[in-house]
Amino acid sequence: MNNQEIIEVGGKYVMNTYGRLPMALVKGEGVKVWDADGNEYLDFIAGLAVNSLGHCHPAVTEAIARQACALMHCSNIYWIEPQVKLARLLAENSDLDKVFFCNSGAEANEGAIKLARKYAKQHLGSGKYEIITALNSFHGRTLAAITATGQAKYQQGLEPLPAGFKYVPFGNIEALKEAVGPHTCAVMLEPVQGEGGVNLAAQEYWNQVQELCSEEGLLLILDEVQCGLGRTGKFLAYMHYGLKPDIVTLAKALGGGFPIGAMMAVEKVASAFQPGDHAATFGGNPLASAAALAAMNTMLNEGIILNAEKVGNYFKHKLTELAAKYPVISEVRGLGLMLGAQLTVPGADIVSYCQQKGLLINCANGNVLRFIPPLIITESDVDKVVNLLDEALGKIEKRV
């Protein structure tokens, strides 16, 4: 089937929940993908930060093939060897102690919300249930996760929403302090906001958040579904700020392209969950765990994180040069290979121009060009992208 044939059949039979571009990707290798008409693209979206090792990394595909021939699935009522190894690897490379595996970032955040409330009721009192999150945050599409999300546009039409969430401006410590009330049990933040427009907060803000949580006995939940696992140039993004979180959620890059999520917690918090409190039938099954174990070992042992830092710095420098040339870029921000270029105009035309020229990029919040490529990209790849952006911005500038 070609692009048009896939689109026509999809429009008839697939539920209309995504604003899809008129193309179907059918093949990927490294940082490149091909559509059903044979067109080649440089992929700087990477499945929305999922394909951190690029497409079809041999270590991951070989692990999947090997595990698929041995045991694809079994229930979590049995111990699963690759799951146990993956949990140990994640714990040994973070400040967390225990891991719960699920299938997605939204599920990981649902687990975090449940664990925080369970821990709070056991240790802080029955009236502790409220979680404070940030405006412009994004925590997933399930009902509690979308309620935790600090963007009203994602919640419209889904009311009534679950109770027990408050929202404050990201990076404003005074607003956070004022929001803490008698029912508050946790603060839930993204170290780098992704969907909200690649937003960062100052080191001083994070110091004060940690201090506030300690003083008030609040759990600090960090959503690293998008920004975690090497993307910012450190294994986990909170390590940039020297934080000591109680709960961290992961997904996207974890499986190297295979669906798997994780909710990690320090021992004292994790122990609030007992058998029967939470579960996921497919969570951390043998196939998903084997893929994730291969992906994480590759990331940790083959210089992938260092490359994200090095090439990310180069990319940010090049984007800053473009900003100096084109006033429509008002700010360049981000860490590692999670970068954003804030525009003074809508970004859709730039995204469309780049796609026509063989480059896939993304726009968040309508006017932030978001760059979340595979972490294996080179400076040569960045140069190609910057040259195309230069062309696109030049055309935009003439119209402004």
GROMACS .gro file of C-alpha atoms in nm:
model
  400
    1MET     CA    1   0.000   0.000   0.000
    2ASN     CA    2   0.122   0.354  -0.075
    3ASN     CA    3   0.067   0.662   0.144
    4GLN     CA    4  -0.270   0.752  -0.008
    5GLU     CA    5  -0.408   0.398   0.014
    6ILE     CA    6  -0.307   0.368   0.381
    7ILE     CA    7  -0.458   0.710   0.461
    8GLU     CA    8  -0.790   0.623   0.293
    9VAL     CA    9  -0.830   0.289   0.471
   10GLY     CA   10  -0.712   0.439   0.802
   11GLY     CA   11  -0.962   0.723   0.775
   12LYS     CA   12  -1.241   0.468   0.736
   13TYR     CA   13  -1.145   0.226   1.014
   14VAL     CA   14  -0.910   0.394   1.266
   15MET     CA   15  -1.062   0.612   1.542
   16ASN     CA   16  -1.002   0.981   1.485
   17THR     CA   17  -0.794   1.067   1.796
   18TYR     CA   18  -0.479   1.209   1.633
   19GLY     CA   19  -0.412   1.502   1.403
   20ARG     CA   20  -0.208   1.293   1.160
   21LEU     CA   21   0.025   1.416   0.888
   22PRO     CA   22  -0.057   1.280   0.536
   23MET     CA   23   0.214   1.013   0.530
   24ALA     CA   24   0.271   0.660   0.661
   25LEU     CA   25   0.614   0.559   0.787
   26VAL     CA   26   0.700   0.202   0.696
   27LYS     CA   27   1.074   0.162   0.758
   28GLY     CA   28   1.342   0.303   0.989
   29GLU     CA   29   1.717   0.265   1.027
   30GLY     CA   30   1.932   0.475   1.258
   31VAL     CA   31   1.825   0.839   1.227
   32LYS     CA   32   1.639   0.788   0.899
   33VAL     CA   33   1.284   0.676   0.817
   34TRP     CA   34   1.101   0.609   0.492
   35ASP     CA   35   0.733   0.653   0.406
   36ALA     CA   36   0.514   0.421   0.201
   37ASP     CA   37   0.593   0.613  -0.119
   38GLY     CA   38   0.966   0.558  -0.070
   39ASN     CA   39   1.048   0.911   0.049
   40GLU     CA   40   1.344   0.936   0.292
   41TYR     CA   41   1.345   1.160   0.601
   42LEU     CA   42   1.591   1.261   0.871
   43ASP     CA   43   1.393   1.194   1.188
   44PHE     CA   44   1.431   1.462   1.457
   45ILE     CA   45   1.108   1.358   1.632
   46ALA     CA   46   1.220   1.001   1.708
   47GLY     CA   47   0.869   0.873   1.780
   48LEU     CA   48   0.827   1.163   2.026
   49ALA     CA   49   1.152   1.090   2.214
   50VAL     CA   50   1.101   0.712   2.207
   51ASN     CA   51   1.369   0.601   1.958
   52SER     CA   52   1.666   0.736   2.152
   53LEU     CA   53   1.899   0.477   1.998
   54GLY     CA   54   1.759   0.545   1.653
   55HIS     CA   55   1.537   0.309   1.459
   56CYS     CA   56   1.583  -0.068   1.481
   57HIS     CA   57   1.905  -0.063   1.684
   58PRO     CA   58   2.068  -0.407   1.641
   59ALA     CA   59   2.108  -0.462   2.016
   60VAL     CA   60   1.735  -0.411   2.069
   61THR     CA   61   1.610  -0.604   1.767
   62GLU     CA   62   1.839  -0.897   1.850
   63ALA     CA   63   1.719  -0.901   2.212
   64ILE     CA   64   1.356  -0.896   2.099
   65ALA     CA   65   1.411  -1.177   1.847
   66ARG     CA   66   1.598  -1.390   2.101
   67GLN     CA   67   1.339  -1.337   2.376
   68ALA     CA   68   1.047  -1.390   2.135
   69CYS     CA   69   1.182  -1.736   2.060
   70ALA     CA   70   1.212  -1.817   2.430
   71LEU     CA   71   0.913  -1.664   2.617
   72MET     CA   72   0.709  -1.364   2.501
   73HIS     CA   73   0.476  -1.325   2.795
   74CYS     CA   74   0.398  -1.463   3.136
   75SER     CA   75   0.207  -1.320   3.428
   76ASN     CA   76   0.366  -1.112   3.700
   77ILE     CA   77   0.255  -1.378   3.948
   78TYR     CA   78   0.593  -1.534   3.846
   79TRP     CA   79   0.939  -1.382   3.867
   80ILE     CA   80   1.070  -1.265   3.527
   81GLU     CA   81   1.448  -1.271   3.480
   82PRO     CA   82   1.496  -0.980   3.232
   83GLN     CA   83   1.252  -0.769   3.440
   84VAL     CA   84   1.457  -0.831   3.755
   85LYS     CA   85   1.782  -0.743   3.573
   86LEU     CA   86   1.625  -0.426   3.431
   87ALA     CA   87   1.501  -0.316   3.774
   88ARG     CA   88   1.849  -0.366   3.920
   89LEU     CA   89   2.009  -0.168   3.637
   90LEU     CA   90   1.768   0.126   3.683
   91ALA     CA   91   1.809   0.128   4.061
   92GLU     CA   92   2.188   0.106   4.048
   93ASN     CA   93   2.203   0.404   3.811
   94SER     CA   94   1.967   0.630   4.008
   95ASP     CA   95   1.878   0.733   4.364
   96LEU     CA   96   1.566   0.514   4.364
   97ASP     CA   97   1.539   0.164   4.511
   98LYS     CA   98   1.237  -0.023   4.369
   99VAL     CA   99   1.067  -0.035   4.029
  100PHE     CA  100   0.712  -0.107   3.912
  101PHE     CA  101   0.682  -0.182   3.541
  102CYS     CA  102   0.386  -0.088   3.319
  103ASN     CA  103   0.326  -0.011   2.951
  104SER     CA  104   0.338   0.366   2.910
  105GLY     CA  105   0.417   0.704   3.065
  106ALA     CA  106   0.055   0.768   3.156
  107GLU     CA  107   0.042   0.436   3.340
  108ALA     CA  108   0.367   0.518   3.519
  109ASN     CA  109   0.219   0.849   3.636
  110GLU     CA  110  -0.106   0.681   3.741
  111GLY     CA  111   0.105   0.447   3.952
  112ALA     CA  112   0.294   0.740   4.102
  113ILE     CA  113  -0.030   0.917   4.197
  114LYS     CA  114  -0.167   0.602   4.360
  115LEU     CA  115   0.158   0.531   4.545
  116ALA     CA  116   0.184   0.888   4.675
  117ARG     CA  117  -0.171   0.877   4.810
  118LYS     CA  118  -0.125   0.532   4.961
  119TYR     CA  119   0.200   0.635   5.131
  120ALA     CA  120   0.050   0.963   5.254
  121LYS     CA  121  -0.255   0.801   5.409
  122GLN     CA  122  -0.035   0.547   5.587
  123HIS     CA  123   0.228   0.790   5.714
  124LEU     CA  124   0.082   1.144   5.708
  125GLY     CA  125  -0.288   1.097   5.783
  126SER     CA  126  -0.613   1.008   5.609
  127GLY     CA  127  -0.670   1.365   5.488
  128LYS     CA  128  -0.355   1.376   5.279
  129TYR     CA  129  -0.431   1.321   4.911
  130GLU     CA  130  -0.374   1.643   4.717
  131ILE     CA  131  -0.098   1.668   4.454
  132ILE     CA  132   0.036   1.998   4.325
  133THR     CA  133   0.150   2.007   3.961
  134ALA     CA  134   0.268   2.281   3.726
  135LEU     CA  135   0.090   2.480   3.460
  136ASN     CA  136   0.199   2.377   3.110
  137SER     CA  137   0.288   2.032   3.239
  138PHE     CA  138   0.190   1.712   3.062
  139HIS     CA  139   0.154   1.383   3.247
  140GLY     CA  140  -0.044   1.157   3.010
  141ARG     CA  141  -0.388   1.085   2.866
  142THR     CA  142  -0.552   0.860   3.124
  143LEU     CA  143  -0.807   1.036   3.346
  144ALA     CA  144  -0.593   1.098   3.656
  145ALA     CA  145  -0.285   1.176   3.445
  146ILE     CA  146  -0.476   1.424   3.229
  147THR     CA  147  -0.612   1.586   3.547
  148ALA     CA  148  -0.257   1.617   3.682
  149THR     CA  149  -0.167   1.784   3.352
  150GLY     CA  150  -0.165   2.161   3.394
  151GLN     CA  151  -0.322   2.242   3.057
  152ALA     CA  152  -0.699   2.293   3.046
  153LYS     CA  153  -0.715   2.227   2.671
  154TYR     CA  154  -0.649   1.856   2.729
  155GLN     CA  155  -0.921   1.830   2.996
  156GLN     CA  156  -1.212   1.993   2.811
  157GLY     CA  157  -1.510   1.763   2.764
  158LEU     CA  158  -1.382   1.504   3.010
  159GLU     CA  159  -1.543   1.647   3.323
  160PRO     CA  160  -1.597   1.563   3.601
  161LEU     CA  161  -1.226   1.522   3.664
  162PRO     CA  162  -1.084   1.338   3.967
  163ALA     CA  163  -1.045   1.562   4.272
  164GLY     CA  164  -0.723   1.640   4.450
  165PHE     CA  165  -0.502   1.835   4.208
  166LYS     CA  166  -0.378   2.195   4.216
  167TYR     CA  167  -0.176   2.382   3.954
  168VAL     CA  168   0.090   2.650   3.997
  169PRO     CA  169   0.317   2.837   3.754
  170PHE     CA  170   0.630   2.634   3.675
  171GLY     CA  171   0.940   2.788   3.830
  172ASN     CA  172   0.751   3.009   4.080
  173ILE     CA  173   0.842   2.895   4.429
  174GLU     CA  174   0.615   3.147   4.606
  175ALA     CA  175   0.311   3.019   4.416
  176LEU     CA  176   0.405   2.664   4.511
  177LYS     CA  177   0.442   2.754   4.879
  178GLU     CA  178   0.103   2.928   4.878
  179ALA     CA  179  -0.062   2.626   4.718
  180VAL     CA  180   0.046   2.385   4.991
  181GLY     CA  181  -0.251   2.316   5.216
  182PRO     CA  182  -0.365   2.075   5.486
  183HIS     CA  183  -0.449   1.805   5.228
  184THR     CA  184  -0.129   1.827   5.021
  185CYS     CA  185   0.076   1.508   5.003
  186ALA     CA  186   0.304   1.554   4.702
  187VAL     CA  187   0.450   1.785   4.438
  188MET     CA  188   0.469   1.643   4.085
  189LEU     CA  189   0.693   1.816   3.829
  190GLU     CA  190   0.882   1.753   3.506
  191PRO     CA  191   1.252   1.850   3.535
  192VAL     CA  192   1.213   1.977   3.178
  193GLN     CA  193   0.862   2.035   3.049
  194GLY     CA  194   0.831   1.874   2.706
  195GLU     CA  195   0.480   1.904   2.567
  196GLY     CA  196   0.447   2.243   2.739
  197GLY     CA  197   0.722   2.388   2.520
  198VAL     CA  198   1.063   2.267   2.647
  199ASN     CA  199   1.052   2.479   2.964
  200LEU     CA  200   1.325   2.481   3.230
  201ALA     CA  201   1.337   2.620   3.583
  202ALA     CA  202   1.632   2.775   3.766
  203GLN     CA  203   1.861   2.581   3.999
  204GLU     CA  204   1.746   2.801   4.289
  205TYR     CA  205   1.384   2.702   4.223
  206TRP     CA  206   1.471   2.333   4.245
  207ASN     CA  207   1.670   2.389   4.566
  208GLN     CA  208   1.365   2.555   4.720
  209VAL     CA  209   1.128   2.284   4.593
  210GLN     CA  210   1.343   2.018   4.759
  211GLU     CA  211   1.359   2.222   5.080
  212LEU     CA  212   0.982   2.283   5.080
  213CYS     CA  213   0.905   1.913   5.033
  214SER     CA  214   1.140   1.825   5.317
  215GLU     CA  215   0.996   2.085   5.554
  216GLU     CA  216   0.632   2.004   5.477
  217GLY     CA  217   0.675   1.626   5.456
  218LEU     CA  218   0.565   1.622   5.090
  219LEU     CA  219   0.674   1.361   4.840
  220LEU     CA  220   0.866   1.488   4.537
  221ILE     CA  221   0.747   1.311   4.222
  222LEU     CA  222   0.947   1.376   3.906
  223ASP     CA  223   0.795   1.291   3.569
  224GLU     CA  224   1.089   1.193   3.347
  225VAL     CA  225   0.879   1.016   3.086
  226GLN     CA  226   1.013   1.243   2.811
  227CYS     CA  227   1.321   1.411   2.959
  228GLY     CA  228   1.472   1.104   3.128
  229LEU     CA  229   1.707   0.827   3.013
  230GLY     CA  230   1.992   1.018   2.857
  231ARG     CA  231   1.798   1.277   2.662
  232THR     CA  232   1.927   1.580   2.855
  233GLY     CA  233   2.288   1.459   2.870
  234LYS     CA  234   2.254   1.280   3.203
  235PHE     CA  235   2.093   0.942   3.267
  236LEU     CA  236   1.806   1.114   3.449
  237ALA     CA  237   1.733   1.486   3.414
  238TYR     CA  238   1.696   1.548   3.789
  239MET     CA  239   2.071   1.480   3.820
  240HIS     CA  240   2.138   1.821   3.661
  241TYR     CA  241   1.988   1.980   3.972
  242GLY     CA  242   2.116   1.752   4.248
  243LEU     CA  243   1.764   1.654   4.353
  244LYS     CA  244   1.665   1.358   4.572
  245PRO     CA  245   1.320   1.257   4.442
  246ASP     CA  246   1.089   1.012   4.618
  247ILE     CA  247   0.926   0.886   4.298
  248VAL     CA  248   1.041   0.903   3.933
  249THR     CA  249   0.839   0.795   3.630
  250LEU     CA  250   0.988   0.670   3.302
  251ALA     CA  251   0.868   0.542   2.963
  252LYS     CA  252   0.937   0.658   2.604
  253ALA     CA  253   1.311   0.576   2.561
  254LEU     CA  254   1.307   0.288   2.808
  255GLY     CA  255   1.231   0.013   2.558
  256GLY     CA  256   1.442   0.140   2.267
  257GLY     CA  257   1.121   0.157   2.061
  258PHE     CA  258   0.929  -0.119   2.239
  259PRO     CA  259   0.642  -0.009   2.472
  260ILE     CA  260   0.730  -0.021   2.842
  261GLY     CA  261   0.698   0.224   3.134
  262ALA     CA  262   0.835   0.230   3.485
  263MET     CA  263   0.756   0.394   3.818
  264MET     CA  264   1.051   0.404   4.056
  265ALA     CA  265   1.048   0.495   4.425
  266VAL     CA  266   1.276   0.507   4.726
  267GLU     CA  267   1.234   0.213   4.962
  268LYS     CA  268   1.032   0.390   5.234
  269VAL     CA  269   0.772   0.506   4.979
  270ALA     CA  270   0.771   0.191   4.765
  271SER     CA  271   0.689  -0.019   5.072
  272ALA     CA  272   0.345   0.145   5.090
  273PHE     CA  273   0.239  -0.082   4.803
  274GLN     CA  274   0.152  -0.437   4.895
  275PRO     CA  275   0.034  -0.724   4.671
  276GLY     CA  276  -0.301  -0.630   4.517
  277ASP     CA  277  -0.256  -0.252   4.547
  278HIS     CA  278  -0.143  -0.205   4.187
  279ALA     CA  279  -0.079  -0.414   3.876
  280ALA     CA  280  -0.037  -0.418   3.498
  281THR     CA  281  -0.097  -0.743   3.312
  282PHE     CA  282   0.158  -0.673   3.040
  283GLY     CA  283   0.385  -0.452   3.253
  284GLY     CA  284   0.749  -0.560   3.236
  285ASN     CA  285   0.671  -0.884   3.057
  286PRO     CA  286   0.969  -1.086   2.925
  287LEU     CA  287   0.966  -0.936   2.575
  288ALA     CA  288   0.937  -0.572   2.686
  289SER     CA  289   1.193  -0.617   2.963
  290ALA     CA  290   1.445  -0.784   2.730
  291ALA     CA  291   1.411  -0.496   2.483
  292ALA     CA  292   1.451  -0.236   2.759
  293LEU     CA  293   1.744  -0.418   2.916
  294ALA     CA  294   1.926  -0.417   2.581
  295ALA     CA  295   1.840  -0.051   2.520
  296MET     CA  296   1.953   0.065   2.864
  297ASN     CA  297   2.276  -0.136   2.857
  298THR     CA  298   2.356   0.013   2.517
  299MET     CA  299   2.277   0.363   2.640
  300LEU     CA  300   2.491   0.329   2.950
  301ASN     CA  301   2.787   0.144   2.796
  302GLU     CA  302   2.832   0.296   2.450
  303GLY     CA  303   2.868   0.668   2.514
  304ILE     CA  304   2.512   0.756   2.410
  305ILE     CA  305   2.453   0.995   2.700
  306LEU     CA  306   2.783   1.173   2.645
  307ASN     CA  307   2.692   1.211   2.277
  308ALA     CA  308   2.358   1.365   2.375
  309GLU     CA  309   2.541   1.622   2.586
  310LYS     CA  310   2.813   1.696   2.327
  311VAL     CA  311   2.596   1.710   2.014
  312GLY     CA  312   2.318   1.878   2.212
  313ASN     CA  313   2.552   2.163   2.305
  314TYR     CA  314   2.659   2.194   1.939
  315PHE     CA  315   2.295   2.196   1.823
  316LYS     CA  316   2.195   2.457   2.081
  317HIS     CA  317   2.486   2.678   1.970
  318LYS     CA  318   2.376   2.649   1.607
  319LEU     CA  319   2.015   2.730   1.696
  320THR     CA  320   2.133   3.031   1.894
  321GLU     CA  321   2.319   3.151   1.582
  322LEU     CA  322   1.993   3.116   1.386
  323ALA     CA  323   1.813   3.316   1.655
  324ALA     CA  324   2.065   3.597   1.612
  325LYS     CA  325   1.996   3.592   1.236
  326TYR     CA  326   1.617   3.559   1.250
  327PRO     CA  327   1.419   3.768   1.504
  328VAL     CA  328   1.123   3.529   1.475
  329ILE     CA  329   1.321   3.304   1.713
  330SER     CA  330   1.282   3.479   2.047
  331GLU     CA  331   1.454   3.216   2.264
  332VAL     CA  332   1.648   2.889   2.240
  333ARG     CA  333   1.628   2.665   2.547
  334GLY     CA  334   1.669   2.309   2.665
  335LEU     CA  335   1.924   2.054   2.781
  336GLY     CA  336   2.115   1.795   2.579
  337LEU     CA  337   1.905   1.678   2.286
  338MET     CA  338   1.579   1.813   2.423
  339LEU     CA  339   1.579   2.159   2.269
  340GLY     CA  340   1.317   2.417   2.187
  341ALA     CA  341   1.315   2.730   1.971
  342GLN     CA  342   1.045   2.974   2.082
  343LEU     CA  343   0.895   3.154   1.782
  344THR     CA  344   0.703   3.479   1.757
  345VAL     CA  345   0.495   3.322   1.479
  346PRO     CA  346   0.314   2.985   1.443
  347GLY     CA  347   0.556   2.702   1.365
  348ALA     CA  348   0.332   2.490   1.140
  349ASP     CA  349   0.467   2.632   0.811
  350ILE     CA  350   0.827   2.564   0.918
  351VAL     CA  351   0.741   2.206   1.015
  352SER     CA  352   0.564   2.157   0.680
  353TYR     CA  353   0.854   2.306   0.478
  354CYS     CA  354   1.107   2.083   0.654
  355GLN     CA  355   0.891   1.775   0.591
  356GLN     CA  356   0.879   1.854   0.218
  357LYS     CA  357   1.260   1.880   0.223
  358GLY     CA  358   1.309   1.548   0.405
  359LEU     CA  359   1.327   1.650   0.771
  360LEU     CA  360   1.076   1.554   1.041
  361ILE     CA  361   1.047   1.804   1.328
  362ASN     CA  362   0.771   1.890   1.570
  363CYS     CA  363   0.601   2.200   1.710
  364ALA     CA  364   0.481   2.222   2.072
  365ASN     CA  365   0.222   2.471   2.193
  366GLY     CA  366   0.183   2.598   1.838
  367ASN     CA  367   0.498   2.815   1.837
  368VAL     CA  368   0.786   2.619   1.989
  369LEU     CA  369   0.995   2.412   1.749
  370ARG     CA  370   1.078   2.104   1.958
  371PHE     CA  371   1.385   1.894   1.873
  372ILE     CA  372   1.395   1.547   2.031
  373PRO     CA  373   1.606   1.342   1.785
  374PRO     CA  374   1.772   1.005   1.843
  375LEU     CA  375   2.063   1.047   2.084
  376ILE     CA  376   2.298   0.893   1.826
  377ILE     CA  377   2.289   1.190   1.588
  378THR     CA  378   2.613   1.356   1.479
  379GLU     CA  379   2.719   1.717   1.428
  380SER     CA  380   2.687   1.648   1.054
  381ASP     CA  381   2.319   1.561   1.106
  382VAL     CA  382   2.275   1.886   1.300
  383ASP     CA  383   2.435   2.084   1.019
  384LYS     CA  384   2.184   1.941   0.768
  385VAL     CA  385   1.895   2.034   0.997
  386VAL     CA  386   2.023   2.384   1.066
  387ASN     CA  387   2.070   2.448   0.692
  388LEU     CA  388   1.707   2.346   0.626
  389LEU     CA  389   1.583   2.559   0.915
  390ASP     CA  390   1.784   2.849   0.772
  391GLU     CA  391   1.598   2.809   0.441
  392ALA     CA  392   1.259   2.780   0.612
  393LEU     CA  393   1.315   3.076   0.842
  394GLY     CA  394   1.434   3.287   0.552
  395LYS     CA  395   1.102   3.232   0.376
  396ILE     CA  396   0.908   3.307   0.696
  397GLU     CA  397   1.103   3.630   0.757
  398LYS     CA  398   1.007   3.762   0.414
  399ARG     CA  399   0.637   3.726   0.505
  400VAL     CA  400   0.659   3.887   0.851
   0.00000   0.00000   0.00000
